[in-house]
XYZ file of C-alpha atoms in Angstrom:
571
model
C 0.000 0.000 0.000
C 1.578 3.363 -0.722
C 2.139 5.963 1.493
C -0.712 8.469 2.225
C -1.088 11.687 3.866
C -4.361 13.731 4.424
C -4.475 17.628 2.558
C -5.862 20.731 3.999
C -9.388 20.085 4.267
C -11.853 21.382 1.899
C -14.050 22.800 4.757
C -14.493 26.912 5.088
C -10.630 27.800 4.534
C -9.384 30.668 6.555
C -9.725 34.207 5.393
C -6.901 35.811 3.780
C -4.854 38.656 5.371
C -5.706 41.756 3.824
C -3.893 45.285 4.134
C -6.828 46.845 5.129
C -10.071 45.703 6.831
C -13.462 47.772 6.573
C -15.336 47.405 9.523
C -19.088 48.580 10.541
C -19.058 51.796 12.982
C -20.918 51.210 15.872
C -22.124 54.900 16.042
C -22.966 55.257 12.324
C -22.822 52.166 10.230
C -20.323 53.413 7.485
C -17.068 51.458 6.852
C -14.071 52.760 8.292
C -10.784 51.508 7.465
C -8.233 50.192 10.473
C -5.038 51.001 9.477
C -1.941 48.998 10.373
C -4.528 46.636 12.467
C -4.252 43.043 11.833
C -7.633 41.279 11.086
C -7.265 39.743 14.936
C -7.764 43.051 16.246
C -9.670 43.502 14.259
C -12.123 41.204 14.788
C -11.816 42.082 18.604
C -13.559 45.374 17.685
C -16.276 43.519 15.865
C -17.245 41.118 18.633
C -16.973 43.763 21.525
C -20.047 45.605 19.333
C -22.110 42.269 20.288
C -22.448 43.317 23.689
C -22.324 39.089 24.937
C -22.014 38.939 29.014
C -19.213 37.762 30.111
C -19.345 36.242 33.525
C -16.096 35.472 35.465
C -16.450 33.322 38.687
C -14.259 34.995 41.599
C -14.258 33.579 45.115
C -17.497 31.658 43.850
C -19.298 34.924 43.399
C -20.502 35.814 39.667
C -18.985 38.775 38.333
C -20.806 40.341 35.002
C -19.571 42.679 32.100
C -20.150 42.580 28.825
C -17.719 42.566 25.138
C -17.905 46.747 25.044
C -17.432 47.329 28.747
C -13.982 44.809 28.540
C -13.265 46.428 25.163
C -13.415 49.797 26.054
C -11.553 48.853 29.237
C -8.488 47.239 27.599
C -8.026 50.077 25.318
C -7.923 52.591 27.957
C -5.203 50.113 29.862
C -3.489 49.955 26.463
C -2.651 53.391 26.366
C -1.340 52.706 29.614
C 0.734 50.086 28.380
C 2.232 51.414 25.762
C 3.308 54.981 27.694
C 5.095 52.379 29.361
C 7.159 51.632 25.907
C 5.136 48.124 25.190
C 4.169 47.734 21.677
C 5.343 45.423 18.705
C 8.347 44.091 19.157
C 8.192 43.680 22.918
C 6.144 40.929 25.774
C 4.654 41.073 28.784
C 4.136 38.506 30.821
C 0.520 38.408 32.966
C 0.723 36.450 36.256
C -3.174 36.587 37.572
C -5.741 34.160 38.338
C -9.202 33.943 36.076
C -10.614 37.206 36.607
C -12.597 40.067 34.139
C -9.580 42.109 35.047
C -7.312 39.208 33.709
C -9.349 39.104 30.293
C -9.342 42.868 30.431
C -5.394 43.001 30.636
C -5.493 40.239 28.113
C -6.590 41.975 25.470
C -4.935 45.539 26.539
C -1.668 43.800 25.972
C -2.858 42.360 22.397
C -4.145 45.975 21.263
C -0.929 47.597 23.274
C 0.916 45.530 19.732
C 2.884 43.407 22.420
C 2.646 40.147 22.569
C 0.996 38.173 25.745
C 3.275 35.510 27.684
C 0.147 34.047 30.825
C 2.200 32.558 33.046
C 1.288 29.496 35.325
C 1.156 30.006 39.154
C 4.072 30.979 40.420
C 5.154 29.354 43.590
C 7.760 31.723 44.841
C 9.711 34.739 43.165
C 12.467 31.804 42.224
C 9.583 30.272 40.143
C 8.474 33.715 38.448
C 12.529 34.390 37.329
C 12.779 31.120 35.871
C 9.525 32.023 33.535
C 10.355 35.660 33.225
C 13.518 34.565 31.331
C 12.331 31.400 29.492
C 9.690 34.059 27.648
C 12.075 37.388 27.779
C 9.384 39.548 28.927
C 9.980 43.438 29.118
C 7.104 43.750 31.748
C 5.218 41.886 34.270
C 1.713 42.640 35.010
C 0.643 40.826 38.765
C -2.756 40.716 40.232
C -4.382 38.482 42.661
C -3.141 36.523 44.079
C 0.062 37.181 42.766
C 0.557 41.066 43.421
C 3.548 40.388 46.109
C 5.426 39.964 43.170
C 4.992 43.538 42.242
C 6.977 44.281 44.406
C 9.717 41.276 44.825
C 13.377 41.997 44.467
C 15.261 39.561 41.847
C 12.480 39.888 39.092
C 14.248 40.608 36.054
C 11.760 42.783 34.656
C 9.688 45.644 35.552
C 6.839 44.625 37.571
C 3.488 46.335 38.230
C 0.051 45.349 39.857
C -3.127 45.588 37.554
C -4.968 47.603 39.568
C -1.414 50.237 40.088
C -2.068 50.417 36.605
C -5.816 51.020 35.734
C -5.401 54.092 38.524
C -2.574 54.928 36.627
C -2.522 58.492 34.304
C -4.125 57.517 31.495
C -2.461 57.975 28.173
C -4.123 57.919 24.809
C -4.454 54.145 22.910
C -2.283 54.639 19.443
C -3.762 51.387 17.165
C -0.251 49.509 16.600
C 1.329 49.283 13.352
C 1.231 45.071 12.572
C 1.731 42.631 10.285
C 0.523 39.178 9.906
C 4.053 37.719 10.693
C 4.396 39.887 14.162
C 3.995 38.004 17.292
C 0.843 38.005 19.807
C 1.208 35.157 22.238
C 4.307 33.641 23.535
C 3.734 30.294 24.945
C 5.884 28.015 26.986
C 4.724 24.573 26.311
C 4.278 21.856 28.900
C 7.869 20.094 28.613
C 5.916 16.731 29.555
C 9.376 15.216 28.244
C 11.999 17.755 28.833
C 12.156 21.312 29.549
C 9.807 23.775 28.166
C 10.593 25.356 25.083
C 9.050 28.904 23.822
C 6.573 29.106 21.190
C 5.961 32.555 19.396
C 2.663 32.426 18.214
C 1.805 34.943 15.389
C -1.107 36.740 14.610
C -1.488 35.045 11.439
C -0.671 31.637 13.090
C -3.762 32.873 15.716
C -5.942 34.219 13.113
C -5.162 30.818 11.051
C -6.511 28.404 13.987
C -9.372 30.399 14.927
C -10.944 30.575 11.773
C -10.324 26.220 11.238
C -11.940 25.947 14.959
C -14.571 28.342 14.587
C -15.531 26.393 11.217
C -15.656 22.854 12.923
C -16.565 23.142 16.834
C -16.806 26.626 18.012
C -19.490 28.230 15.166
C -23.429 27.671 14.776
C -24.056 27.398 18.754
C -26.394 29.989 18.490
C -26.015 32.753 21.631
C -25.562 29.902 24.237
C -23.144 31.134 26.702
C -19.172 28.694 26.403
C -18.058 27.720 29.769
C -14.706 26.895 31.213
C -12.132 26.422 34.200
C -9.458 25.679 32.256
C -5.943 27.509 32.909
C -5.256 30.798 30.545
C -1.470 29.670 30.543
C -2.439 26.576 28.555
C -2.938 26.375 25.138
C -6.286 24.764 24.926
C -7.758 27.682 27.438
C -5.932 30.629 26.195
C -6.581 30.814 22.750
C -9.854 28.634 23.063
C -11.810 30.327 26.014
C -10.392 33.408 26.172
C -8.562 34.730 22.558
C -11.592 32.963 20.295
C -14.625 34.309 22.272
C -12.788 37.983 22.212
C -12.896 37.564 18.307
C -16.416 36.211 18.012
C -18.489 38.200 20.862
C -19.813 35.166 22.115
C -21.121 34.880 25.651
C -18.736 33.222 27.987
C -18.631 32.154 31.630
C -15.114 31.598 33.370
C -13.971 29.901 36.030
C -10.431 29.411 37.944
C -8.700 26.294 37.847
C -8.288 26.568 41.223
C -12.466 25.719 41.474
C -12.534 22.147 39.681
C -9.566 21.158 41.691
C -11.247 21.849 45.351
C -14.397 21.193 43.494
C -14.668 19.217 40.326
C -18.583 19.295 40.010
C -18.645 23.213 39.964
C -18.161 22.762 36.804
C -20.551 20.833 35.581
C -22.947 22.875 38.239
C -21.685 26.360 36.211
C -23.198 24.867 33.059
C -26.181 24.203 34.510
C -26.942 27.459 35.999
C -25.855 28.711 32.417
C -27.247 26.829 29.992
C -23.484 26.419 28.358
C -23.510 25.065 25.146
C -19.837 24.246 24.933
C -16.879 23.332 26.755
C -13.525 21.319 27.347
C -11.062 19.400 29.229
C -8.450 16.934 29.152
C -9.238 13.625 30.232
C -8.637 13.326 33.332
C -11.328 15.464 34.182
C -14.195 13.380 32.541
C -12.650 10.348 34.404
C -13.116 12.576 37.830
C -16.738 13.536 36.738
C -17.362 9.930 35.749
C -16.818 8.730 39.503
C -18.561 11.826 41.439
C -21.368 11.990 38.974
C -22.852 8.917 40.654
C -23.733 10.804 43.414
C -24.623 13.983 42.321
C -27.577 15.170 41.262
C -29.667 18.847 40.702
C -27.777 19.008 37.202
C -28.529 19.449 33.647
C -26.578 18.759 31.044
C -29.274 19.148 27.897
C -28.024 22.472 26.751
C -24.474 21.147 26.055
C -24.185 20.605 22.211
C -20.183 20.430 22.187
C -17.930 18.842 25.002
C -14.657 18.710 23.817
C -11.811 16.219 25.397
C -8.062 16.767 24.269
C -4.461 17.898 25.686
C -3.927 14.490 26.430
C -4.347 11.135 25.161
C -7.732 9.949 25.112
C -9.140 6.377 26.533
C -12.419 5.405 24.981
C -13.583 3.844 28.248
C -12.934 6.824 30.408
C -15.170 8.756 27.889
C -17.520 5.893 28.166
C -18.046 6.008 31.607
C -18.693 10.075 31.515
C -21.399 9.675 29.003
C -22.759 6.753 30.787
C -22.934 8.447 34.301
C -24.111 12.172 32.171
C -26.920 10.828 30.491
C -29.452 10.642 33.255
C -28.728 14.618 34.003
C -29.775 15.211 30.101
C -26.786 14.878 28.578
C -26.247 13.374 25.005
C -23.257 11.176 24.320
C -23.292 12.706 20.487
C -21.803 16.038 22.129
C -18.344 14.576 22.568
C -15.514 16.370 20.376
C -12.444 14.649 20.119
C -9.202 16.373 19.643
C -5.526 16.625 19.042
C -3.301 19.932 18.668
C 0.230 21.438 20.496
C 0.593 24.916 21.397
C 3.283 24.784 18.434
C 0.695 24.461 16.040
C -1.337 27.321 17.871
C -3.611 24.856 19.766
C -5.566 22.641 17.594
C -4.913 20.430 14.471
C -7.461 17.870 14.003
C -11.104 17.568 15.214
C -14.091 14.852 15.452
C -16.929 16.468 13.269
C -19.740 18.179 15.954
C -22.685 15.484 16.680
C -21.071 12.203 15.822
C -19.554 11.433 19.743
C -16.809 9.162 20.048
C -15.593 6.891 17.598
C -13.407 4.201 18.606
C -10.554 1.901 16.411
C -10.812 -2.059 17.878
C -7.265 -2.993 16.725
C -5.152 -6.378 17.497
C -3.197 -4.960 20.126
C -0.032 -7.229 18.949
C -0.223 -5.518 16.036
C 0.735 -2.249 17.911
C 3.279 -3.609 19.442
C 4.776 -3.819 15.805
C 4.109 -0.944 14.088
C 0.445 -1.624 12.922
C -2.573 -0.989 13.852
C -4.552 -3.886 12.029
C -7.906 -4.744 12.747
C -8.999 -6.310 15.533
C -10.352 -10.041 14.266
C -11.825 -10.711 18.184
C -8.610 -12.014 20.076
C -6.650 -9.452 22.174
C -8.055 -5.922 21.223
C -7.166 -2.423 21.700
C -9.481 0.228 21.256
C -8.421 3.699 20.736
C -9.834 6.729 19.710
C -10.522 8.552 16.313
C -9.773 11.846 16.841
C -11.278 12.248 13.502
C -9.453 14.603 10.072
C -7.390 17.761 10.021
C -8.805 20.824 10.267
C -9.458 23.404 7.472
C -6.713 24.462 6.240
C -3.824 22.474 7.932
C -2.388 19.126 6.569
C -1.700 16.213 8.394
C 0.336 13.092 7.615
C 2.203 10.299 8.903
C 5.379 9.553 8.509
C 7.373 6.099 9.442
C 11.566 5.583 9.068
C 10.978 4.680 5.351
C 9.141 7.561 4.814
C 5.501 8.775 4.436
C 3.547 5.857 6.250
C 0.759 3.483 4.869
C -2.544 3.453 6.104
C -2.555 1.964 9.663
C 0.922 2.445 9.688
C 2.217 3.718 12.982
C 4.867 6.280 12.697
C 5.362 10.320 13.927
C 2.029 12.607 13.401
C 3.887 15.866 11.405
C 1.651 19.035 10.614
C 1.960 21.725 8.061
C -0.003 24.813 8.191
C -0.466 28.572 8.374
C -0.659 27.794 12.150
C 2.787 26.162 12.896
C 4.097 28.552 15.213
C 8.270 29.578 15.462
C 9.442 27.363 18.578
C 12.487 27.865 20.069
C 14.505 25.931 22.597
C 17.950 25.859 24.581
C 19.250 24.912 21.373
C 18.225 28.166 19.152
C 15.268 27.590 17.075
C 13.443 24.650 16.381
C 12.199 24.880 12.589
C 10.139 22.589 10.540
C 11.833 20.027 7.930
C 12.796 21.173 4.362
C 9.534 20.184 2.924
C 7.614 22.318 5.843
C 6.412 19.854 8.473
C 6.021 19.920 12.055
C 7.854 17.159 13.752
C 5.010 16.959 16.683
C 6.502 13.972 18.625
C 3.482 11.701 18.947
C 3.093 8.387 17.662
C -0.617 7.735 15.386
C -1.445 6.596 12.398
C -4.708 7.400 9.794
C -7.419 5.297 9.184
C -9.958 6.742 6.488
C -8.141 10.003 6.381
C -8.538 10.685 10.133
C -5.927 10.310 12.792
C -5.609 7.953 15.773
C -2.969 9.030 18.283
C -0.919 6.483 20.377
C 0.565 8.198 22.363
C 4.383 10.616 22.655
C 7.338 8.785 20.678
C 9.556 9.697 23.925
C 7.845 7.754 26.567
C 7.439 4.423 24.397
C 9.169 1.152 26.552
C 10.614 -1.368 24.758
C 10.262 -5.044 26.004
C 11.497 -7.973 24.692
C 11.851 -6.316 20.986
C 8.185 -5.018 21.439
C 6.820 -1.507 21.224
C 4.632 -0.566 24.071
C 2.880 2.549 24.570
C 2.677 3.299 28.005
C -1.043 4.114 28.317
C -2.376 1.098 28.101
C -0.792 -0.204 30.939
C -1.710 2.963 32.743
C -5.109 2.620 31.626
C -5.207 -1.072 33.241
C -3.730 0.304 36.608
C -6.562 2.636 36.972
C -9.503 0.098 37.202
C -7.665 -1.221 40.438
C -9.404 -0.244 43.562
C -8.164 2.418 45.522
C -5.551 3.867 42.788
C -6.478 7.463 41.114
C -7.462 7.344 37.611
C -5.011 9.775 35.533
C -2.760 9.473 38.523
C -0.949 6.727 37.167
C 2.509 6.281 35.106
C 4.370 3.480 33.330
C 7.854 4.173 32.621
C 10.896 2.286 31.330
C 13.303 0.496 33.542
C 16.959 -0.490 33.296
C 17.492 -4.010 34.461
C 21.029 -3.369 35.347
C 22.132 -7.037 35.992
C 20.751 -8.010 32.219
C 21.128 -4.714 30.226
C 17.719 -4.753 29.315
C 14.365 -2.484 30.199
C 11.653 -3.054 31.975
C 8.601 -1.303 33.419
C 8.099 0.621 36.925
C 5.029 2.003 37.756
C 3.915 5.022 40.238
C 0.766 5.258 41.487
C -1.301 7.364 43.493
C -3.609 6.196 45.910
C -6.792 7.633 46.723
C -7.289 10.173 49.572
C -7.259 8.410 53.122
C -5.935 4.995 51.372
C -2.877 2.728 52.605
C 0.215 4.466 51.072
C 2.135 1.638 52.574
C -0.004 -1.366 51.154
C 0.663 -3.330 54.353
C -1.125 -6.498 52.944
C 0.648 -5.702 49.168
C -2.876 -6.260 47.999
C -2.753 -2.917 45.763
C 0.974 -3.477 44.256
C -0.243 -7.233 43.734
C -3.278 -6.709 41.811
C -1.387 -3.260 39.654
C 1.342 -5.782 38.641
C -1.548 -8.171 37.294
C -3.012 -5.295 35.705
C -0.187 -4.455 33.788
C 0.920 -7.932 32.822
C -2.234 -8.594 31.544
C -2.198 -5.903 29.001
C 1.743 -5.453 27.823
C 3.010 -9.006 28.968
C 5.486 -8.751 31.824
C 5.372 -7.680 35.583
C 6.720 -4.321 36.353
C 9.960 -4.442 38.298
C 9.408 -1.922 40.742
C 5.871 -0.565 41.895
C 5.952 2.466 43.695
C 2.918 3.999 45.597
C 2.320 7.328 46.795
C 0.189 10.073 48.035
C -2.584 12.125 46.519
C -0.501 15.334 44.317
C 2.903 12.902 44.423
C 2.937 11.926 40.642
C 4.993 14.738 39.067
C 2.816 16.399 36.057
C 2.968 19.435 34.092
C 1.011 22.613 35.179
C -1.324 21.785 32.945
C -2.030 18.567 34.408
C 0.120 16.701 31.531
C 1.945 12.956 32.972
C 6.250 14.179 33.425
C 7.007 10.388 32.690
C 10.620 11.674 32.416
C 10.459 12.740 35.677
C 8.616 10.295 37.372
C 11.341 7.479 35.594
C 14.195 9.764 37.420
C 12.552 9.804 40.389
C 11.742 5.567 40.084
C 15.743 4.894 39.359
C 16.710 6.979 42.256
C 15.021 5.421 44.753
C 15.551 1.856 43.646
C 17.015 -0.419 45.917
């Protein structure tokens, strides 16, 4: 079978950057033209003339504005901003819980020309330095619960507290003098297998995504209100619930991430009192809901016509067992979105089409373990899920070490697009190959021209000659009782006295369980578990406390890590 690899889709293909953009005046209805404004800012003028609510959830008390109010709000900061020399050319970093005052400083910076670094909480002034540097910001912007850092010595950057600034002397807003190719959003990604690297989003590369996600999963939802808790310093909740609704006017309700963590059903509680008709989360958060929602009740979840899951690999039978447990509170499996993407492809690459729910792959999970993904014939199956084709206007193909991949070959998922973003690293910048593709890392394969991930290339074991994907096994661990579903991670481990690898696993145990396994019931029955699935024992099981697994701050496995961490304390 020859190789194969899956164009730009054919769906609504993103708008073309134009030197000039006419746009409606609020006040008289003529076209005016917005010179030296790229069609992101654009199209934040547009949607603040919608006059959506926006409702931000502080200290579990609803907080209300509106598109114009934030709009004319982050202009006057702007001018603030840039009397303080920010404009293109230059970052600033914001370092703020979910607030209207975050979203408000949000989109001052963008309109200020600067581009926006959100940084993830800070745990001391140590922490802060470390970021400040990784995104070489020429201004920090603090506010609660952060605004110590204001004023912190050892911050290499000027600092200032959002609300020293909004009682600042106001300066007039000057509209910044852009280009498609300038940057807006400087993102450190997750480093879930080394340390992070920068990502320099542009406003094309912005403008780009929007438009494909808009198109597939965001559009046609009519004026119900999007909800989410998801961090602004991620990807997925950045440019998703916070940059897209800007651009569209659409009515949004925030909360901080802070919330689902003390809290998980809040969430789902939020979109009831709402009526939300979308939202998103990684995984691990539908297998939380899944457990609690069997004793919740008051909900409804009949408004919700798109619930996206993606940002980390997803498990059909997690997904499964959130529909199952949703349905009796109204909700319909169909709403599911599946999805892949990496901040250095903006955020998102490839989508399940709205209203089909999850679509699984049964495959012979031998197969896998050599490179193929054949299907299953009844024996020992895998499922996995379709995440479902590219979106419009990217192109997506796999590649194996011959070269571009069959179908149901497994080899490296690589992206090209008007989205793929400049990364940089320690090493200088990261560019894509000579023929323009995005080396992404993970492992998938297509299967009717959509994609089915497997999982990151760097944490793959190797036993016995076989390829095995760490999930699986993780996904086995997690049905034993006691252990904390999303908490769990397989890693490689050097038999020393062989020269060969085997498997260690860490393992959190549920809140108020035995740590120490005195009876070795737990480790007994997790060893099963994954020598059921990839074929051997694990060498060394390792159990620990609630928060003990090492992960990313968005809530990403650090397998790297947690391996370190494994060989250290072996006896």
């Amino acid at each position: 079978m020859s190789g194969i690899a899956v164009p730009a889709s054919t769906g609504t293909p993103p708008r073309r950057p134009s030197s000039a953009y006419k746009v409606p005046s609020s006040r008289s209805g003529t076209g005016g033209i917005l010179a030296g404004m790229t069609p992101l800012l654009s199209a934040f003028e547009r949607g603040a003339r919608t006059g959506a609510e926006v409702v931000a959830v502080e200290a579990n008390r609803p907080h209300r504005s509106d598109w114009a109010s934030i709009h004319r709000d982050a202009v006057a900061l702007a001018g603030r901003l840039q009397a303080r020399g920010c404009g293109p050319g230059t970052t600033v970093a914001l370092l703020a819980e979910t607030s209207l005052a975050t979203l408000v400083a949000l989109r001052a910076v963008l309109l200020s020309g600067a581009a926006v670094t959100v940084l993830p909480p800070a745990r001391d002034e140590a922490a802060a330095r470390r970021m400040l540097t990784g995104c070489e910001a020429g201004l920090l912007l603090t506010g609660p619960p952060f605004a110590a850092l204001a004023s912190a010595n050892g911050v290499p950057c000027p600092t200032v507290d959002l609300s020293q600034l909004a009682d600042s002397a106001p300066a007039p807003w000057r509209r910044p003098d852009l280009t498609e190719d300038d940057p807006a959003v400087v993102q450190l990604t997750s480093g879930t297998t080394g340390p992070p690297r920068q990502v320099r989003v542009s406003h094309g590369n912005l403008r780009s995504n929007i438009d494909a996600i808009h198109a597939t999963a965001a559009g046609g939802l009519g004026d119900g209100p999007r909800c989410s808790w998801l961090p602004l310093h991620h990807d997925m909740g950045l440019v998703g619930y916070a940059i897209l609704p800007m651009s569209v006017g659409c009515r949004l309700v925030l909360r901080p991430p802070a919330d689902f963590l003390a809290d998980p059903l809040c969430w789902l509680r939020t979109i009831t009192d709402y009526g939300a008709v979308s939202t998103s989360a990684p995984a691990f958060a539908y297998a939380v809901l899944a457990r609690l929602l069997k004793a919740a009740s008051g909900l409804d979840l009949s408004t919700l016509r798109v619930a996206l899951c993606g940002a980390e690999q997803i498990e059909p039978p997690v997904i499964e067992a959130f529909c199952a447990a949703a349905q009796p509170f109204g909700f319909d499996p169909n709403a599911i979105v599946a999805g892949y993407g990496l901040a250095e492809a903006t955020v998102a690459v490839a989508m399940s089409p709205r209203g089909r729910g999850l679509r699984t792959d049964a495959v012979d999970r031998p197969s896998l373990h050599g490179g193929h993904a054949l299907p299953s014939t009844g024996g020992d199956t895998r499922r996995l899920a379709v995440i479902g084709p590219a979106l419009p206007g990217i192109e997506l193909a796999v590649f194996a070490d011959h070269g571009l991949a069959a179908e149901r070959e497994i080899g490296e998922i690589r992206v090209r697009a008007p989205s793929v973003a400049t990364v940089t690293g320690a090493a200088g910048r990261v560019a894509v190959d000579i023929d323009g593709w995005l080396h992404t890392g993970d492992r998938g394969y297509l299967v009717d021209g959509e994609l089915v991930v497997c999982g990151r290339i760097k944490d793959v074991i190797v036993v016995g000659g076989r390829t095995i994907q760490p999930e699986e096994a993780e996904l086995a661990c997690a049905a034993v009782p006691g252990v904390r579903a999303g908490c769990i991670a397989v890693v490689p481990y050097p038999r020393h006295d062989t020269g060969t690898e085997g498997v260690a696993v860490m393992a959190e145990i549920r809140r108020g369980g035995d740590v120490t396994d005195a009876d070795g019931d737990t480790t007994r029955l997790i060893k099963a578990a994954v020598r059921e699935v990839i074929g051997v024992s694990p060498d060394l099981v390792r159990l620990v406390p609630p928060g003990a697994v090492p992960k990313t701050t968005s809530g990403k496995l650090r397998r790297r890590r947690v391996a370190e961490q494994l060989v250290g304390a072996a006896p």
